[in-house]
mmCIF file of C-alpha atoms and ligand atoms in Angstrom:
data_model
loop_
_atom_site.group_PDB
_atom_site.id
_atom_site.type_symbol
_atom_site.label_atom_id
_atom_site.label_comp_id
_atom_site.label_asym_id
_atom_site.label_seq_id
_atom_site.Cartn_x
_atom_site.Cartn_y
_atom_site.Cartn_z
ATOM 1 C CA UNK Q 634 -17.934 70.902 43.364
ATOM 2 C CA UNK Q 635 -17.201 67.578 41.771
ATOM 3 C CA UNK Q 636 -15.918 67.714 38.214
ATOM 4 C CA UNK Q 637 -17.766 65.549 35.690
ATOM 5 C CA UNK Q 638 -16.032 62.209 35.204
ATOM 6 C CA UNK Q 639 -15.793 60.302 31.961
ATOM 7 C CA UNK Q 640 -15.120 56.671 31.108
ATOM 8 C CA UNK Q 641 -12.501 56.145 28.382
ATOM 9 C CA UNK Q 642 -11.829 53.154 26.167
ATOM 10 C CA UNK Q 643 -8.943 52.904 23.718
ATOM 11 C CA UNK Q 644 -9.707 49.686 21.857
ATOM 12 C CA UNK Q 645 -6.749 48.318 19.922
ATOM 13 C CA UNK Q 646 -6.289 45.082 18.028
ATOM 14 C CA UNK Q 647 -3.812 43.773 20.615
ATOM 15 C CA UNK Q 648 -4.882 45.547 23.794
ATOM 16 C CA UNK Q 649 -7.656 47.618 25.307
ATOM 17 C CA UNK Q 650 -6.784 50.523 27.600
ATOM 18 C CA UNK Q 651 -9.585 51.803 29.818
ATOM 19 C CA UNK Q 652 -9.605 54.789 32.129
ATOM 20 C CA UNK Q 653 -11.515 57.319 34.167
ATOM 21 C CA UNK Q 654 -10.704 61.017 33.756
ATOM 22 C CA UNK Q 655 -12.053 64.475 34.423
ATOM 23 C CA UNK Q 656 -9.575 66.201 32.067
ATOM 24 C CA UNK Q 657 -6.330 65.377 30.216
ATOM 25 C CA UNK Q 658 -4.362 66.384 33.331
ATOM 26 C CA UNK Q 659 -6.675 64.544 35.689
ATOM 27 C CA UNK Q 660 -6.693 60.851 34.788
ATOM 28 C CA UNK Q 661 -7.857 59.001 37.903
ATOM 29 C CA UNK Q 662 -7.265 55.370 36.961
ATOM 30 C CA UNK Q 663 -6.316 53.220 33.996
ATOM 31 C CA UNK Q 664 -6.155 49.482 33.264
ATOM 32 C CA UNK Q 665 -5.380 47.330 30.263
ATOM 33 C CA UNK Q 666 -6.671 44.067 28.866
ATOM 34 C CA UNK Q 667 -5.440 41.860 26.039
ATOM 35 C CA UNK Q 668 -7.758 41.859 23.052
ATOM 36 C CA UNK Q 669 -9.112 38.302 22.998
ATOM 37 C CA UNK Q 670 -12.738 37.884 21.899
ATOM 38 C CA UNK Q 671 -15.448 40.573 21.791
ATOM 39 C CA UNK Q 672 -17.335 38.883 24.624
ATOM 40 C CA UNK Q 673 -14.346 38.571 26.940
ATOM 41 C CA UNK Q 674 -12.654 41.854 26.170
ATOM 42 C CA UNK Q 675 -15.644 44.193 25.863
ATOM 43 C CA UNK Q 676 -17.115 42.376 28.881
ATOM 44 C CA UNK Q 677 -13.917 43.026 30.865
ATOM 45 C CA UNK Q 678 -13.943 46.704 29.897
ATOM 46 C CA UNK Q 679 -17.592 47.098 30.947
ATOM 47 C CA UNK Q 680 -16.992 45.330 34.286
ATOM 48 C CA UNK Q 681 -13.959 47.513 34.963
ATOM 49 C CA UNK Q 682 -15.883 50.709 34.167
ATOM 50 C CA UNK Q 683 -18.731 49.640 36.480
ATOM 51 C CA UNK Q 684 -16.296 48.924 39.312
ATOM 52 C CA UNK Q 685 -14.335 52.127 38.661
ATOM 53 C CA UNK Q 686 -17.590 54.077 38.773
ATOM 54 C CA UNK Q 687 -18.337 52.727 42.226
ATOM 55 C CA UNK Q 688 -14.838 53.743 43.390
ATOM 56 C CA UNK Q 689 -14.703 57.211 41.775
ATOM 57 C CA UNK Q 690 -18.302 58.353 41.504
ATOM 58 C CA UNK Q 691 -20.866 58.461 38.720
ATOM 59 C CA UNK Q 692 -19.662 58.870 35.150
ATOM 60 C CA UNK Q 693 -21.292 61.392 32.796
ATOM 61 C CA UNK Q 694 -20.558 59.529 29.572
ATOM 62 C CA UNK Q 695 -18.209 57.083 27.864
ATOM 63 C CA UNK Q 696 -15.890 57.655 24.898
ATOM 64 C CA UNK Q 697 -14.659 54.755 22.794
ATOM 65 C CA UNK Q 698 -11.857 55.106 20.245
ATOM 66 C CA UNK Q 699 -11.763 51.759 18.480
ATOM 67 C CA UNK Q 700 -9.786 49.837 15.911
ATOM 68 C CA UNK Q 701 -11.844 49.396 12.771
ATOM 69 C CA UNK Q 702 -13.461 49.389 10.434
ATOM 70 C CA UNK Q 703 -16.477 50.507 12.441
ATOM 71 C CA UNK Q 704 -20.039 51.636 11.680
ATOM 72 C CA UNK Q 705 -20.320 55.319 12.613
ATOM 73 C CA UNK Q 706 -23.744 56.073 11.167
ATOM 74 C CA UNK Q 707 -26.096 56.531 14.140
ATOM 75 C CA UNK Q 708 -29.063 55.787 11.898
ATOM 76 C CA UNK Q 709 -27.744 52.353 10.952
ATOM 77 C CA UNK Q 710 -29.021 49.226 12.732
ATOM 78 C CA UNK Q 711 -25.417 48.197 13.365
ATOM 79 C CA UNK Q 712 -24.201 51.569 14.704
ATOM 80 C CA UNK Q 713 -21.215 51.055 16.965
ATOM 81 C CA UNK Q 714 -20.283 47.676 15.526
ATOM 82 C CA UNK Q 715 -16.846 46.668 14.402
ATOM 83 C CA UNK Q 716 -17.616 45.643 10.824
ATOM 84 C CA UNK Q 717 -15.490 43.558 8.429
ATOM 85 C CA UNK Q 718 -12.179 43.433 10.250
ATOM 86 C CA UNK Q 719 -9.313 41.066 9.490
ATOM 87 C CA UNK Q 720 -9.055 40.496 13.275
ATOM 88 C CA UNK Q 721 -10.350 36.952 13.819
ATOM 89 C CA UNK Q 722 -13.662 36.692 15.686
ATOM 90 C CA UNK Q 723 -14.349 40.433 15.708
ATOM 91 C CA UNK Q 724 -16.210 40.963 12.441
ATOM 92 C CA UNK Q 725 -19.753 42.319 12.917
ATOM 93 C CA UNK Q 726 -19.395 42.559 16.685
ATOM 94 C CA UNK Q 727 -21.587 44.884 18.722
ATOM 95 C CA UNK Q 728 -19.402 47.264 20.713
ATOM 96 C CA UNK Q 729 -20.644 50.800 21.444
ATOM 97 C CA UNK Q 730 -24.354 49.926 21.617
ATOM 98 C CA UNK Q 731 -23.536 47.117 24.047
ATOM 99 C CA UNK Q 732 -21.547 49.481 26.288
ATOM 100 C CA UNK Q 733 -24.407 51.987 26.113
ATOM 101 C CA UNK Q 734 -26.945 49.312 27.124
ATOM 102 C CA UNK Q 735 -24.868 47.806 29.910
ATOM 103 C CA UNK Q 736 -23.703 51.066 31.488
ATOM 104 C CA UNK Q 737 -26.830 53.084 30.634
ATOM 105 C CA UNK Q 738 -24.697 56.068 29.677
ATOM 106 C CA UNK Q 739 -24.284 58.050 26.440
ATOM 107 C CA UNK Q 740 -21.404 56.674 24.373
ATOM 108 C CA UNK Q 741 -19.273 58.679 21.930
ATOM 109 C CA UNK Q 742 -17.772 56.298 19.407
ATOM 110 C CA UNK Q 743 -15.216 56.749 16.635
ATOM 111 C CA UNK Q 744 -12.094 55.142 15.241
ATOM 112 C CA UNK Q 745 -8.898 55.010 17.275
ATOM 113 C CA UNK Q 746 -7.174 57.400 14.884
ATOM 114 C CA UNK Q 747 -10.089 59.856 14.748
ATOM 115 C CA UNK Q 748 -10.059 59.807 18.553
ATOM 116 C CA UNK Q 749 -6.314 60.426 18.697
ATOM 117 C CA UNK Q 750 -6.615 63.143 16.049
ATOM 118 C CA UNK Q 751 -9.365 64.830 18.059
ATOM 119 C CA UNK Q 752 -7.332 64.713 21.275
ATOM 120 C CA UNK Q 753 -4.223 66.038 19.505
ATOM 121 C CA UNK Q 754 -6.198 68.861 17.884
ATOM 122 C CA UNK Q 755 -7.711 69.855 21.197
ATOM 123 C CA UNK Q 756 -4.867 69.377 23.663
ATOM 124 C CA UNK Q 757 -1.754 68.295 21.760
ATOM 125 C CA UNK Q 758 0.351 68.988 18.677
ATOM 126 C CA UNK Q 759 -2.599 70.056 16.511
ATOM 127 C CA UNK Q 760 -3.878 72.861 18.737
ATOM 128 C CA UNK Q 761 -5.036 76.053 16.973
ATOM 129 C CA UNK Q 762 -4.812 74.464 13.511
ATOM 130 C CA UNK Q 763 -7.888 74.627 11.237
ATOM 131 C CA UNK Q 764 -7.013 71.166 9.941
ATOM 132 C CA UNK Q 765 -4.840 68.546 11.553
ATOM 133 C CA UNK Q 766 -4.270 64.934 10.595
ATOM 134 C CA UNK Q 767 -3.114 62.119 12.862
ATOM 135 C CA UNK Q 768 -1.644 58.997 11.287
ATOM 136 C CA UNK Q 769 -0.544 55.883 13.121
ATOM 137 C CA UNK Q 770 2.125 53.730 11.498
ATOM 138 C CA UNK Q 771 2.264 50.389 13.249
ATOM 139 C CA UNK Q 772 0.636 46.988 12.750
ATOM 140 C CA UNK Q 773 -1.537 48.849 10.266
ATOM 141 C CA UNK Q 774 -1.599 52.387 8.947
ATOM 142 C CA UNK Q 775 -4.623 54.576 9.613
ATOM 143 C CA UNK Q 776 -5.329 58.264 9.742
ATOM 144 C CA UNK Q 777 -7.968 60.679 10.923
ATOM 145 C CA UNK Q 778 -8.495 64.309 9.959
ATOM 146 C CA UNK Q 779 -9.968 66.990 12.205
ATOM 147 C CA UNK Q 780 -11.458 69.836 10.232
ATOM 148 C CA UNK Q 781 -12.479 72.901 12.232
ATOM 149 C CA UNK Q 782 -12.862 70.823 15.382
ATOM 150 C CA UNK Q 783 -14.708 67.835 13.954
ATOM 151 C CA UNK Q 784 -13.516 64.449 12.682
ATOM 152 C CA UNK Q 785 -13.932 64.005 8.934
ATOM 153 C CA UNK Q 786 -16.586 61.373 8.192
ATOM 154 C CA UNK Q 787 -17.813 60.533 4.734
ATOM 155 C CA UNK Q 788 -19.893 57.450 4.035
ATOM 156 C CA UNK Q 789 -17.600 56.032 6.668
ATOM 157 C CA UNK Q 790 -14.330 57.096 8.294
ATOM 158 C CA UNK Q 791 -11.279 57.810 6.126
ATOM 159 C CA UNK Q 792 -9.004 54.897 5.208
ATOM 160 C CA UNK Q 793 -5.780 56.815 4.707
ATOM 161 C CA UNK Q 794 -3.600 53.737 5.054
ATOM 162 C CA UNK Q 795 -4.976 52.394 1.799
ATOM 163 C CA UNK Q 796 -3.852 55.175 -0.543
ATOM 164 C CA UNK Q 797 -1.710 53.926 -3.431
ATOM 165 C CA UNK Q 798 1.767 55.475 -3.474
ATOM 166 C CA UNK Q 799 4.048 55.009 -6.493
ATOM 167 C CA UNK Q 800 6.581 52.216 -6.001
ATOM 168 C CA UNK Q 801 10.026 53.116 -4.797
ATOM 169 C CA UNK Q 802 12.505 52.200 -7.586
ATOM 170 C CA UNK Q 803 14.572 50.062 -5.162
ATOM 171 C CA UNK Q 804 11.498 48.215 -3.860
ATOM 172 C CA UNK Q 805 9.877 46.686 -6.906
ATOM 173 C CA UNK Q 806 10.204 43.014 -5.951
ATOM 174 C CA UNK Q 807 7.767 42.996 -3.003
ATOM 175 C CA UNK Q 808 4.084 42.368 -3.759
ATOM 176 C CA UNK Q 809 2.856 44.141 -0.615
ATOM 177 C CA UNK Q 810 1.064 42.728 2.420
ATOM 178 C CA UNK Q 811 -2.418 44.305 2.350
ATOM 179 C CA UNK Q 812 -4.966 41.473 1.984
ATOM 180 C CA UNK Q 813 -7.197 43.807 -0.042
ATOM 181 C CA UNK Q 814 -4.814 45.803 -2.241
ATOM 182 C CA UNK Q 815 -1.334 44.286 -2.008
ATOM 183 C CA UNK Q 816 0.898 47.322 -2.395
ATOM 184 C CA UNK Q 817 -1.150 50.128 -0.856
ATOM 185 C CA UNK Q 818 0.621 52.259 1.765
ATOM 186 C CA UNK Q 819 -0.256 49.843 4.588
ATOM 187 C CA UNK Q 820 0.857 46.924 2.416
ATOM 188 C CA UNK Q 821 4.238 48.612 1.878
ATOM 189 C CA UNK Q 822 5.102 50.574 5.014
ATOM 190 C CA UNK Q 823 3.327 48.999 8.024
ATOM 191 C CA UNK Q 824 5.263 46.975 10.601
ATOM 192 C CA UNK Q 825 4.236 43.601 9.082
ATOM 193 C CA UNK Q 826 5.169 44.813 5.564
ATOM 194 C CA UNK Q 827 8.630 45.798 6.832
ATOM 195 C CA UNK Q 828 9.097 42.402 8.537
ATOM 196 C CA UNK Q 829 7.876 40.555 5.436
ATOM 197 C CA UNK Q 830 10.654 42.109 3.303
ATOM 198 C CA UNK Q 831 13.588 42.417 5.673
ATOM 199 C CA UNK Q 832 12.839 39.891 8.441
ATOM 200 C CA UNK Q 833 12.913 42.381 11.315
ATOM 201 C CA UNK Q 834 11.496 45.685 12.458
ATOM 202 C CA UNK Q 835 12.815 48.973 11.093
ATOM 203 C CA UNK Q 836 14.442 49.874 14.407
ATOM 204 C CA UNK Q 837 16.297 46.532 14.406
ATOM 205 C CA UNK Q 838 17.787 47.152 10.953
ATOM 206 C CA UNK Q 839 21.166 48.938 10.787
ATOM 207 C CA UNK Q 840 20.801 52.747 10.494
ATOM 208 C CA UNK Q 841 22.361 52.688 7.000
ATOM 209 C CA UNK Q 842 20.043 49.920 5.718
ATOM 210 C CA UNK Q 843 18.163 51.108 2.599
ATOM 211 C CA UNK Q 844 14.833 50.152 4.238
ATOM 212 C CA UNK Q 845 14.930 53.377 6.268
ATOM 213 C CA UNK Q 846 14.936 55.610 3.193
ATOM 214 C CA UNK Q 847 12.387 53.448 1.369
ATOM 215 C CA UNK Q 848 9.855 53.526 4.228
ATOM 216 C CA UNK Q 849 10.414 57.245 4.786
ATOM 217 C CA UNK Q 850 9.821 57.835 1.072
ATOM 218 C CA UNK Q 851 6.484 55.986 1.161
ATOM 219 C CA UNK Q 852 5.349 57.920 4.234
ATOM 220 C CA UNK Q 853 6.458 61.147 2.566
ATOM 221 C CA UNK Q 854 4.282 60.258 -0.439
ATOM 222 C CA UNK Q 855 1.359 60.116 1.978
ATOM 223 C CA UNK Q 856 2.368 63.479 3.450
ATOM 224 C CA UNK Q 857 2.410 65.259 0.079
ATOM 225 C CA UNK Q 858 -0.873 63.557 -0.848
ATOM 226 C CA UNK Q 859 -2.474 64.909 2.345
ATOM 227 C CA UNK Q 860 -0.975 68.339 1.676
ATOM 228 C CA UNK Q 861 -2.361 68.265 -1.869
ATOM 229 C CA UNK Q 862 -5.858 67.454 -0.646
ATOM 230 C CA UNK Q 863 -6.221 69.553 2.486
ATOM 231 C CA UNK Q 864 -3.035 71.438 3.483
ATOM 232 C CA UNK Q 865 -3.175 70.344 7.128
ATOM 233 C CA UNK Q 866 -1.428 72.631 9.604
ATOM 234 C CA UNK Q 867 -0.051 69.529 11.306
ATOM 235 C CA UNK Q 868 0.440 65.949 10.174
ATOM 236 C CA UNK Q 869 1.054 64.064 13.388
ATOM 237 C CA UNK Q 870 2.810 60.720 12.975
ATOM 238 C CA UNK Q 871 2.431 58.175 15.780
ATOM 239 C CA UNK Q 872 2.535 54.391 16.148
ATOM 240 C CA UNK Q 873 5.260 51.832 16.791
ATOM 241 C CA UNK Q 874 7.112 52.169 13.479
ATOM 242 C CA UNK Q 875 7.470 55.936 14.046
ATOM 243 C CA UNK Q 876 9.478 55.119 17.179
ATOM 244 C CA UNK Q 877 12.379 54.177 14.866
ATOM 245 C CA UNK Q 878 15.251 56.622 15.490
ATOM 246 C CA UNK Q 879 15.635 59.255 12.737
ATOM 247 C CA UNK Q 880 12.497 58.151 10.864
ATOM 248 C CA UNK Q 881 10.600 61.397 11.496
ATOM 249 C CA UNK Q 882 13.513 63.444 10.091
ATOM 250 C CA UNK Q 883 13.844 61.151 7.103
ATOM 251 C CA UNK Q 884 10.122 61.591 6.343
ATOM 252 C CA UNK Q 885 10.501 65.374 6.625
ATOM 253 C CA UNK Q 886 13.490 65.413 4.272
ATOM 254 C CA UNK Q 887 11.816 63.138 1.795
ATOM 255 C CA UNK Q 888 8.559 65.141 1.884
ATOM 256 C CA UNK Q 889 10.584 68.285 1.325
ATOM 257 C CA UNK Q 890 12.165 66.778 -1.810
ATOM 258 C CA UNK Q 891 8.870 65.399 -3.124
ATOM 259 C CA UNK Q 892 6.937 68.621 -2.462
ATOM 260 C CA UNK Q 893 9.461 70.822 -4.311
ATOM 261 C CA UNK Q 894 8.569 73.768 -2.107
ATOM 262 C CA UNK Q 895 5.056 73.880 -3.552
ATOM 263 C CA UNK Q 896 3.051 73.536 -0.336
ATOM 264 C CA UNK Q 897 2.520 76.270 2.235
ATOM 265 C CA UNK Q 898 3.983 74.759 5.373
ATOM 266 C CA UNK Q 899 7.571 73.698 5.962
ATOM 267 C CA UNK Q 900 7.850 69.918 6.502
ATOM 268 C CA UNK Q 901 9.824 70.571 9.712
ATOM 269 C CA UNK Q 902 6.806 72.404 11.151
ATOM 270 C CA UNK Q 903 4.041 70.352 9.585
ATOM 271 C CA UNK Q 904 5.291 66.799 10.228
ATOM 272 C CA UNK Q 905 5.480 66.226 13.963
ATOM 273 C CA UNK Q 906 5.290 63.610 16.734
ATOM 274 C CA UNK Q 907 2.184 63.347 18.929
ATOM 275 C CA UNK Q 908 2.102 66.089 21.552
ATOM 276 C CA UNK Q 909 0.234 63.762 23.924
ATOM 277 C CA UNK Q 910 2.758 60.940 23.473
ATOM 278 C CA UNK Q 911 1.259 57.505 24.036
ATOM 279 C CA UNK Q 912 -1.818 59.030 25.712
ATOM 280 C CA UNK Q 913 -3.281 60.327 22.423
ATOM 281 C CA UNK Q 914 -5.460 57.229 21.996
ATOM 282 C CA UNK Q 915 -6.883 57.139 25.518
ATOM 283 C CA UNK Q 916 -7.471 60.905 25.511
ATOM 284 C CA UNK Q 917 -9.313 60.365 22.239
ATOM 285 C CA UNK Q 918 -11.840 58.540 24.422
ATOM 286 C CA UNK Q 919 -12.046 61.623 26.641
ATOM 287 C CA UNK Q 920 -12.669 63.960 23.697
ATOM 288 C CA UNK Q 921 -15.378 61.633 22.345
ATOM 289 C CA UNK Q 922 -17.009 61.290 25.779
ATOM 290 C CA UNK Q 923 -17.154 65.069 26.165
ATOM 291 C CA UNK Q 924 -18.424 65.664 22.627
ATOM 292 C CA UNK Q 925 -21.351 63.265 22.961
ATOM 293 C CA UNK Q 926 -22.711 65.540 25.713
ATOM 294 C CA UNK Q 927 -22.045 68.790 23.840
HETATM 295 ZN ZN1 ZN W 876 -4.873 48.246 1.449
#
């Protein structure tokens, strides 16, 4: 018997990763494209999926985990669009509905971080937890929460990167880099915010540079905020900035100090790296593709 096959799209602001898989352990093919314009890049992804389908057999559905913000309301006329993004040329671009039309397959669509959170909760570091949160710390900061198996959606998807942490006492001179809020978490602790202050990435700065403790402290503020709101069993931290040596431990230590032992879980157990490594995003596409058929 042939296993059902799914088409996966991890749509990032700098690159798209596409793939065909039957399960997390059975990824048949992948490819990547630079994110240029919606027409070129979504077009390239659709063409690749069509060609991959003829090589591998018919697909059952497609899952797209996309950079945002995106319209997730199926009732809305612009469902599946990327909405008001700061990425040039991509605002109000039709994405999921176009893929659905061109491939004539059901499309599961959510944010990149909700997709990664879903994959981690199902197959990775968040398994068996009633609530798990995935946060990426990179070019931007974004997070998704899975609550009893489902991504948290309100009027839209969460925007966890835009919470407002207190200012670190040794970091009062920087206005912050978020075009909307200045010194929100993303404006203070994302890759571009780090470069704007110190001229290089966190991993390029000497291990004893104060930036390490400052960034860890901001991320720890987010951790205790998330614990205060929903006591997640796991807060999974991914993204390029989290690749900085020792950063995960610094966040744990800082969260431990800020939490004062008040929250249920120990930071060492709660704050973890992605269990699926750099596949969390693409496997988010798999989880979304499966769920649209459920
Ligand atoms: Zn902001």
